[in-house]
């Protein structure tokens, strides 16, 4: 074992021991009160709480095909990597906050005293966003649940017959998630004699790095996120910073936005990685967490969502790739051939899935998320805490319903969702033709090269 890994394990064990001694009784079986506001750092079980009881639970009756003759013929899943360590930038902010607590905090609360006396910083720069053991487990469990939800598709026979295609972003946490997903399948069928490959494709799974108009116009452009910066300077955030400063017993001016976020990260990561309701969670109350959640949603909105058209257009390549695969499966089945790629699994990032969901028109609120409408957006549907926990997944299941034609069912995080613009009785499983009609303009246009070209 590498010394780095050894250090990680030792650090994790130490932190687990120190976190167990929380001063207040744990709420809700050790779940922090603010766990539902963790944005893209949230736990999958907070989105599907029934999994807390049984991590392999599935309920096939949620699928509800419109007629008994419907049979799955193709399944595509775009999956976000599992729980990961913080990035180096986050770790630096967390270290700064920890130093302030050690050297400058004068607050009297027991939890604070206990962090000072017992808690030790165990996050190190080398962790830089790597997949943690919890993340490995998440992908293994997801593989098993998907095979139980779609037993005729994600099956031993299909796997052995070579009908699976697995693609991933080249980022270590995605490759490791891919290996975990594959291991989950092999373990579940106790297969020891089969090797099946996967391929890296960043053009598809990290399109956001390859779209020049997005990179220059949004990703590296501070003006593109002006609403985020305004909100960070606004009255709601100032109150959060004052609250945290008061609890720590430091002057208000010491707690910047980044340090408030670091407190939030400490609680989120200790929970996601080590499953503990850590002492750090007491630095924030629920109202504070909702404000930080909004700041992060604002950022996703302006960088990955509806804020700028190019955010979603950057996913045009993936969009066409998805529909090409669906069309190929449909036409193979129609022409009496066996569907050659019956299951496609594509592992990527929140930054891969959010733009695609946006392009497809999901989670669109009637008004724009801005720096000044925090209260008005209380019930917004664009809420990453619900949409994008670790291991978030978008599944498209194509059914042949005999005389009733082909039907397409979208599921987000294992729950049926309805394509926007398609309503009616069978809206959760509309005709494939209807879906293509709804997206006709995108299917005829939405050309990655053309959309992403820099205008000079
Ligand atoms: C399964 O889903 C169906 C349909 O949504 C629901 O009526 C039923 O209560 C669920 N069963 C369980 C055990 O959750
Ligand atoms: C914290 O205290 C140290 C000395 O104990 C001092 O040098 C430093 O400026 C203080 N930092 C802040 C942010 O107040
Ligand atoms: C990645 O996927 C795209 C779209 O399917 C394809 O055109 C391209 O050849 C793939 N690249 C690699 C390296 O496989
Ligand atoms: C940066 O963003 C602003 C606001 O969206 C936009 O007006 C400007 O053109 C962008 N700059 C570049 C270089 O694209
Ligand atoms: C096409 O799909 C239907 C429904 O599952 C199935 O009965 C039929 O055998 C498929 N055709 C071929 C050639 O696989």
PDB file of N, CA, C and O in Angstrom, residues 408-452:
ATOM      1  N   UNK A 408     -40.198   6.117 -24.074  1.00  0.00           N
ATOM      2  CA  UNK A 408     -38.945   6.491 -23.421  1.00  0.00           C
ATOM      3  C   UNK A 408     -39.231   7.027 -22.023  1.00  0.00           C
ATOM      4  O   UNK A 408     -40.018   7.956 -21.856  1.00  0.00           O
ATOM      5  N   UNK A 409     -38.584   6.430 -21.053  1.00  0.00           N
ATOM      6  CA  UNK A 409     -38.800   6.866 -19.673  1.00  0.00           C
ATOM      7  C   UNK A 409     -37.534   7.446 -19.058  1.00  0.00           C
ATOM      8  O   UNK A 409     -36.517   6.772 -18.989  1.00  0.00           O
ATOM      9  N   UNK A 410     -37.581   8.708 -18.622  1.00  0.00           N
ATOM     10  CA  UNK A 410     -36.435   9.286 -17.920  1.00  0.00           C
ATOM     11  C   UNK A 410     -36.565   9.111 -16.408  1.00  0.00           C
ATOM     12  O   UNK A 410     -37.648   9.272 -15.852  1.00  0.00           O
ATOM     13  N   UNK A 411     -35.464   8.757 -15.753  1.00  0.00           N
ATOM     14  CA  UNK A 411     -35.443   8.704 -14.289  1.00  0.00           C
ATOM     15  C   UNK A 411     -34.249   9.514 -13.803  1.00  0.00           C
ATOM     16  O   UNK A 411     -33.155   9.393 -14.358  1.00  0.00           O
ATOM     17  N   UNK A 412     -34.476  10.330 -12.794  1.00  0.00           N
ATOM     18  CA  UNK A 412     -33.358  11.035 -12.174  1.00  0.00           C
ATOM     19  C   UNK A 412     -33.211  10.492 -10.760  1.00  0.00           C
ATOM     20  O   UNK A 412     -34.174  10.494  -9.992  1.00  0.00           O
ATOM     21  N   UNK A 413     -32.030  10.040 -10.445  1.00  0.00           N
ATOM     22  CA  UNK A 413     -31.772   9.455  -9.122  1.00  0.00           C
ATOM     23  C   UNK A 413     -32.799   8.378  -8.786  1.00  0.00           C
ATOM     24  O   UNK A 413     -33.346   8.327  -7.687  1.00  0.00           O
ATOM     25  N   UNK A 414     -33.071   7.521  -9.793  1.00  0.00           N
ATOM     26  CA  UNK A 414     -33.952   6.346  -9.637  1.00  0.00           C
ATOM     27  C   UNK A 414     -35.412   6.707  -9.400  1.00  0.00           C
ATOM     28  O   UNK A 414     -36.169   5.866  -8.939  1.00  0.00           O
ATOM     29  N   UNK A 415     -35.807   7.941  -9.748  1.00  0.00           N
ATOM     30  CA  UNK A 415     -37.216   8.310  -9.663  1.00  0.00           C
ATOM     31  C   UNK A 415     -37.672   8.837 -11.021  1.00  0.00           C
ATOM     32  O   UNK A 415     -36.957   9.620 -11.648  1.00  0.00           O
ATOM     33  N   UNK A 416     -38.847   8.393 -11.484  1.00  0.00           N
ATOM     34  CA  UNK A 416     -39.322   8.884 -12.770  1.00  0.00           C
ATOM     35  C   UNK A 416     -39.480  10.401 -12.747  1.00  0.00           C
ATOM     36  O   UNK A 416     -39.937  10.957 -11.750  1.00  0.00           O
ATOM     37  N   UNK A 417     -39.071  11.042 -13.812  1.00  0.00           N
ATOM     38  CA  UNK A 417     -39.303  12.473 -13.981  1.00  0.00           C
ATOM     39  C   UNK A 417     -40.023  12.643 -15.316  1.00  0.00           C
ATOM     40  O   UNK A 417     -40.031  11.721 -16.143  1.00  0.00           O
ATOM     41  N   UNK A 418     -40.652  13.784 -15.500  1.00  0.00           N
ATOM     42  CA  UNK A 418     -41.426  13.997 -16.717  1.00  0.00           C
ATOM     43  C   UNK A 418     -40.694  14.984 -17.602  1.00  0.00           C
ATOM     44  O   UNK A 418     -40.265  16.039 -17.129  1.00  0.00           O
ATOM     45  N   UNK A 419     -40.541  14.634 -18.878  1.00  0.00           N
ATOM     46  CA  UNK A 419     -39.932  15.586 -19.807  1.00  0.00           C
ATOM     47  C   UNK A 419     -40.767  16.860 -19.778  1.00  0.00           C
ATOM     48  O   UNK A 419     -41.996  16.803 -19.866  1.00  0.00           O
ATOM     49  N   UNK A 420     -40.107  18.009 -19.645  1.00  0.00           N
ATOM     50  CA  UNK A 420     -40.881  19.249 -19.624  1.00  0.00           C
ATOM     51  C   UNK A 420     -41.609  19.393 -20.959  1.00  0.00           C
ATOM     52  O   UNK A 420     -41.093  18.997 -22.001  1.00  0.00           O
ATOM     53  N   UNK A 421     -42.819  19.894 -20.931  1.00  0.00           N
ATOM     54  CA  UNK A 421     -43.533  20.109 -22.189  1.00  0.00           C
ATOM     55  C   UNK A 421     -44.329  18.902 -22.624  1.00  0.00           C
ATOM     56  O   UNK A 421     -45.113  18.968 -23.562  1.00  0.00           O
ATOM     57  N   UNK A 422     -44.121  17.768 -21.979  1.00  0.00           N
ATOM     58  CA  UNK A 422     -44.921  16.592 -22.325  1.00  0.00           C
ATOM     59  C   UNK A 422     -45.817  16.275 -21.138  1.00  0.00           C
ATOM     60  O   UNK A 422     -45.335  16.000 -20.050  1.00  0.00           O
ATOM     61  N   UNK A 423     -47.129  16.373 -21.342  1.00  0.00           N
ATOM     62  CA  UNK A 423     -48.019  16.101 -20.212  1.00  0.00           C
ATOM     63  C   UNK A 423     -49.014  15.026 -20.631  1.00  0.00           C
ATOM     64  O   UNK A 423     -48.910  14.446 -21.702  1.00  0.00           O
ATOM     65  N   UNK A 424     -49.960  14.763 -19.795  1.00  0.00           N
ATOM     66  CA  UNK A 424     -50.955  13.744 -20.113  1.00  0.00           C
ATOM     67  C   UNK A 424     -50.741  12.497 -19.298  1.00  0.00           C
ATOM     68  O   UNK A 424     -49.813  12.410 -18.493  1.00  0.00           O
ATOM     69  N   UNK A 425     -51.608  11.502 -19.539  1.00  0.00           N
ATOM     70  CA  UNK A 425     -51.652  10.308 -18.702  1.00  0.00           C
ATOM     71  C   UNK A 425     -50.361   9.521 -18.668  1.00  0.00           C
ATOM     72  O   UNK A 425     -49.932   9.042 -17.640  1.00  0.00           O
ATOM     73  N   UNK A 426     -49.745   9.370 -19.834  1.00  0.00           N
ATOM     74  CA  UNK A 426     -48.539   8.551 -19.886  1.00  0.00           C
ATOM     75  C   UNK A 426     -47.298   9.433 -19.956  1.00  0.00           C
ATOM     76  O   UNK A 426     -46.289   9.046 -20.527  1.00  0.00           O
ATOM     77  N   UNK A 427     -47.399  10.622 -19.328  1.00  0.00           N
ATOM     78  CA  UNK A 427     -46.303  11.588 -19.436  1.00  0.00           C
ATOM     79  C   UNK A 427     -44.985  11.045 -18.895  1.00  0.00           C
ATOM     80  O   UNK A 427     -43.924  11.431 -19.366  1.00  0.00           O
ATOM     81  N   UNK A 428     -45.048  10.135 -17.920  1.00  0.00           N
ATOM     82  CA  UNK A 428     -43.781   9.658 -17.386  1.00  0.00           C
ATOM     83  C   UNK A 428     -43.144   8.629 -18.326  1.00  0.00           C
ATOM     84  O   UNK A 428     -41.986   8.274 -18.148  1.00  0.00           O
ATOM     85  N   UNK A 429     -43.906   8.154 -19.303  1.00  0.00           N
ATOM     86  CA  UNK A 429     -43.328   7.245 -20.294  1.00  0.00           C
ATOM     87  C   UNK A 429     -43.903   7.574 -21.671  1.00  0.00           C
ATOM     88  O   UNK A 429     -44.677   6.812 -22.235  1.00  0.00           O
ATOM     89  N   UNK A 430     -43.523   8.738 -22.205  1.00  0.00           N
ATOM     90  CA  UNK A 430     -44.119   9.185 -23.472  1.00  0.00           C
ATOM     91  C   UNK A 430     -43.603   8.364 -24.653  1.00  0.00           C
ATOM     92  O   UNK A 430     -42.607   7.645 -24.534  1.00  0.00           O
ATOM     93  N   UNK A 431     -44.315   8.470 -25.763  1.00  0.00           N
ATOM     94  CA  UNK A 431     -43.834   7.840 -26.994  1.00  0.00           C
ATOM     95  C   UNK A 431     -42.497   8.451 -27.379  1.00  0.00           C
ATOM     96  O   UNK A 431     -42.315   9.662 -27.288  1.00  0.00           O
ATOM     97  N   UNK A 432     -41.579   7.599 -27.839  1.00  0.00           N
ATOM     98  CA  UNK A 432     -40.246   8.057 -28.253  1.00  0.00           C
ATOM     99  C   UNK A 432     -40.392   9.111 -29.354  1.00  0.00           C
ATOM    100  O   UNK A 432     -39.677  10.112 -29.364  1.00  0.00           O
ATOM    101  N   UNK A 433     -41.345   8.903 -30.258  1.00  0.00           N
ATOM    102  CA  UNK A 433     -41.555   9.853 -31.356  1.00  0.00           C
ATOM    103  C   UNK A 433     -41.973  11.232 -30.837  1.00  0.00           C
ATOM    104  O   UNK A 433     -41.559  12.256 -31.360  1.00  0.00           O
ATOM    105  N   UNK A 434     -42.789  11.220 -29.788  1.00  0.00           N
ATOM    106  CA  UNK A 434     -43.250  12.475 -29.185  1.00  0.00           C
ATOM    107  C   UNK A 434     -42.069  13.238 -28.573  1.00  0.00           C
ATOM    108  O   UNK A 434     -41.986  14.460 -28.668  1.00  0.00           O
ATOM    109  N   UNK A 435     -41.193  12.485 -27.924  1.00  0.00           N
ATOM    110  CA  UNK A 435     -40.021  13.096 -27.302  1.00  0.00           C
ATOM    111  C   UNK A 435     -39.150  13.732 -28.384  1.00  0.00           C
ATOM    112  O   UNK A 435     -38.708  14.873 -28.265  1.00  0.00           O
ATOM    113  N   UNK A 436     -38.957  12.993 -29.481  1.00  0.00           N
ATOM    114  CA  UNK A 436     -38.104  13.525 -30.550  1.00  0.00           C
ATOM    115  C   UNK A 436     -38.747  14.741 -31.215  1.00  0.00           C
ATOM    116  O   UNK A 436     -38.058  15.669 -31.629  1.00  0.00           O
ATOM    117  N   UNK A 437     -40.065  14.720 -31.268  1.00  0.00           N
ATOM    118  CA  UNK A 437     -40.768  15.865 -31.838  1.00  0.00           C
ATOM    119  C   UNK A 437     -40.553  17.092 -30.933  1.00  0.00           C
ATOM    120  O   UNK A 437     -40.280  18.195 -31.398  1.00  0.00           O
ATOM    121  N   UNK A 438     -40.635  16.862 -29.628  1.00  0.00           N
ATOM    122  CA  UNK A 438     -40.468  17.960 -28.679  1.00  0.00           C
ATOM    123  C   UNK A 438     -39.065  18.577 -28.787  1.00  0.00           C
ATOM    124  O   UNK A 438     -38.888  19.789 -28.680  1.00  0.00           O
ATOM    125  N   UNK A 439     -38.061  17.742 -29.004  1.00  0.00           N
ATOM    126  CA  UNK A 439     -36.677  18.231 -29.085  1.00  0.00           C
ATOM    127  C   UNK A 439     -36.218  18.422 -30.541  1.00  0.00           C
ATOM    128  O   UNK A 439     -35.020  18.436 -30.805  1.00  0.00           O
ATOM    129  N   UNK A 440     -37.177  18.541 -31.472  1.00  0.00           N
ATOM    130  CA  UNK A 440     -36.824  18.564 -32.891  1.00  0.00           C
ATOM    131  C   UNK A 440     -35.758  19.606 -33.229  1.00  0.00           C
ATOM    132  O   UNK A 440     -34.785  19.314 -33.921  1.00  0.00           O
ATOM    133  N   UNK A 441     -35.949  20.827 -32.705  1.00  0.00           N
ATOM    134  CA  UNK A 441     -34.987  21.886 -33.044  1.00  0.00           C
ATOM    135  C   UNK A 441     -33.584  21.523 -32.603  1.00  0.00           C
ATOM    136  O   UNK A 441     -32.617  21.738 -33.331  1.00  0.00           O
ATOM    137  N   UNK A 442     -33.469  20.985 -31.399  1.00  0.00           N
ATOM    138  CA  UNK A 442     -32.147  20.603 -30.900  1.00  0.00           C
ATOM    139  C   UNK A 442     -31.594  19.442 -31.727  1.00  0.00           C
ATOM    140  O   UNK A 442     -30.411  19.396 -32.051  1.00  0.00           O
ATOM    141  N   UNK A 443     -32.468  18.500 -32.091  1.00  0.00           N
ATOM    142  CA  UNK A 443     -32.003  17.338 -32.844  1.00  0.00           C
ATOM    143  C   UNK A 443     -31.523  17.744 -34.241  1.00  0.00           C
ATOM    144  O   UNK A 443     -30.608  17.132 -34.792  1.00  0.00           O
ATOM    145  N   UNK A 444     -32.134  18.809 -34.771  1.00  0.00           N
ATOM    146  CA  UNK A 444     -31.708  19.250 -36.103  1.00  0.00           C
ATOM    147  C   UNK A 444     -30.538  20.227 -36.044  1.00  0.00           C
ATOM    148  O   UNK A 444     -29.860  20.459 -37.044  1.00  0.00           O
ATOM    149  N   UNK A 445     -30.354  20.839 -34.876  1.00  0.00           N
ATOM    150  CA  UNK A 445     -29.258  21.812 -34.731  1.00  0.00           C
ATOM    151  C   UNK A 445     -28.349  21.397 -33.603  1.00  0.00           C
ATOM    152  O   UNK A 445     -27.908  20.262 -33.545  1.00  0.00           O
ATOM    153  N   UNK A 446     -28.113  22.331 -32.684  1.00  0.00           N
ATOM    154  CA  UNK A 446     -27.316  22.049 -31.490  1.00  0.00           C
ATOM    155  C   UNK A 446     -26.010  21.357 -31.875  1.00  0.00           C
ATOM    156  O   UNK A 446     -25.664  20.307 -31.347  1.00  0.00           O
ATOM    157  N   UNK A 447     -25.298  21.984 -32.793  1.00  0.00           N
ATOM    158  CA  UNK A 447     -24.039  21.416 -33.263  1.00  0.00           C
ATOM    159  C   UNK A 447     -22.902  21.910 -32.367  1.00  0.00           C
ATOM    160  O   UNK A 447     -22.682  23.120 -32.252  1.00  0.00           O
ATOM    161  N   UNK A 448     -22.213  20.966 -31.727  1.00  0.00           N
ATOM    162  CA  UNK A 448     -21.180  21.327 -30.750  1.00  0.00           C
ATOM    163  C   UNK A 448     -20.153  22.299 -31.334  1.00  0.00           C
ATOM    164  O   UNK A 448     -19.856  23.334 -30.739  1.00  0.00           O
ATOM    165  N   UNK A 449     -19.627  21.953 -32.526  1.00  0.00           N
ATOM    166  CA  UNK A 449     -18.584  22.794 -33.117  1.00  0.00           C
ATOM    167  C   UNK A 449     -19.088  24.210 -33.340  1.00  0.00           C
ATOM    168  O   UNK A 449     -18.427  25.189 -33.018  1.00  0.00           O
ATOM    169  N   UNK A 450     -20.296  24.311 -33.912  1.00  0.00           N
ATOM    170  CA  UNK A 450     -20.844  25.627 -34.250  1.00  0.00           C
ATOM    171  C   UNK A 450     -21.183  26.410 -32.982  1.00  0.00           C
ATOM    172  O   UNK A 450     -20.885  27.608 -32.882  1.00  0.00           O
ATOM    173  N   UNK A 451     -21.778  25.749 -32.005  1.00  0.00           N
ATOM    174  CA  UNK A 451     -22.194  26.455 -30.783  1.00  0.00           C
ATOM    175  C   UNK A 451     -20.987  26.930 -29.976  1.00  0.00           C
ATOM    176  O   UNK A 451     -21.044  27.965 -29.328  1.00  0.00           O
ATOM    177  N   UNK A 452     -19.916  26.122 -30.007  1.00  0.00           N
ATOM    178  CA  UNK A 452     -18.781  26.388 -29.116  1.00  0.00           C
ATOM    179  C   UNK A 452     -17.686  27.242 -29.734  1.00  0.00           C
ATOM    180  O   UNK A 452     -16.699  27.570 -29.085  1.00  0.00           O
TER     181      UNK A 452
END
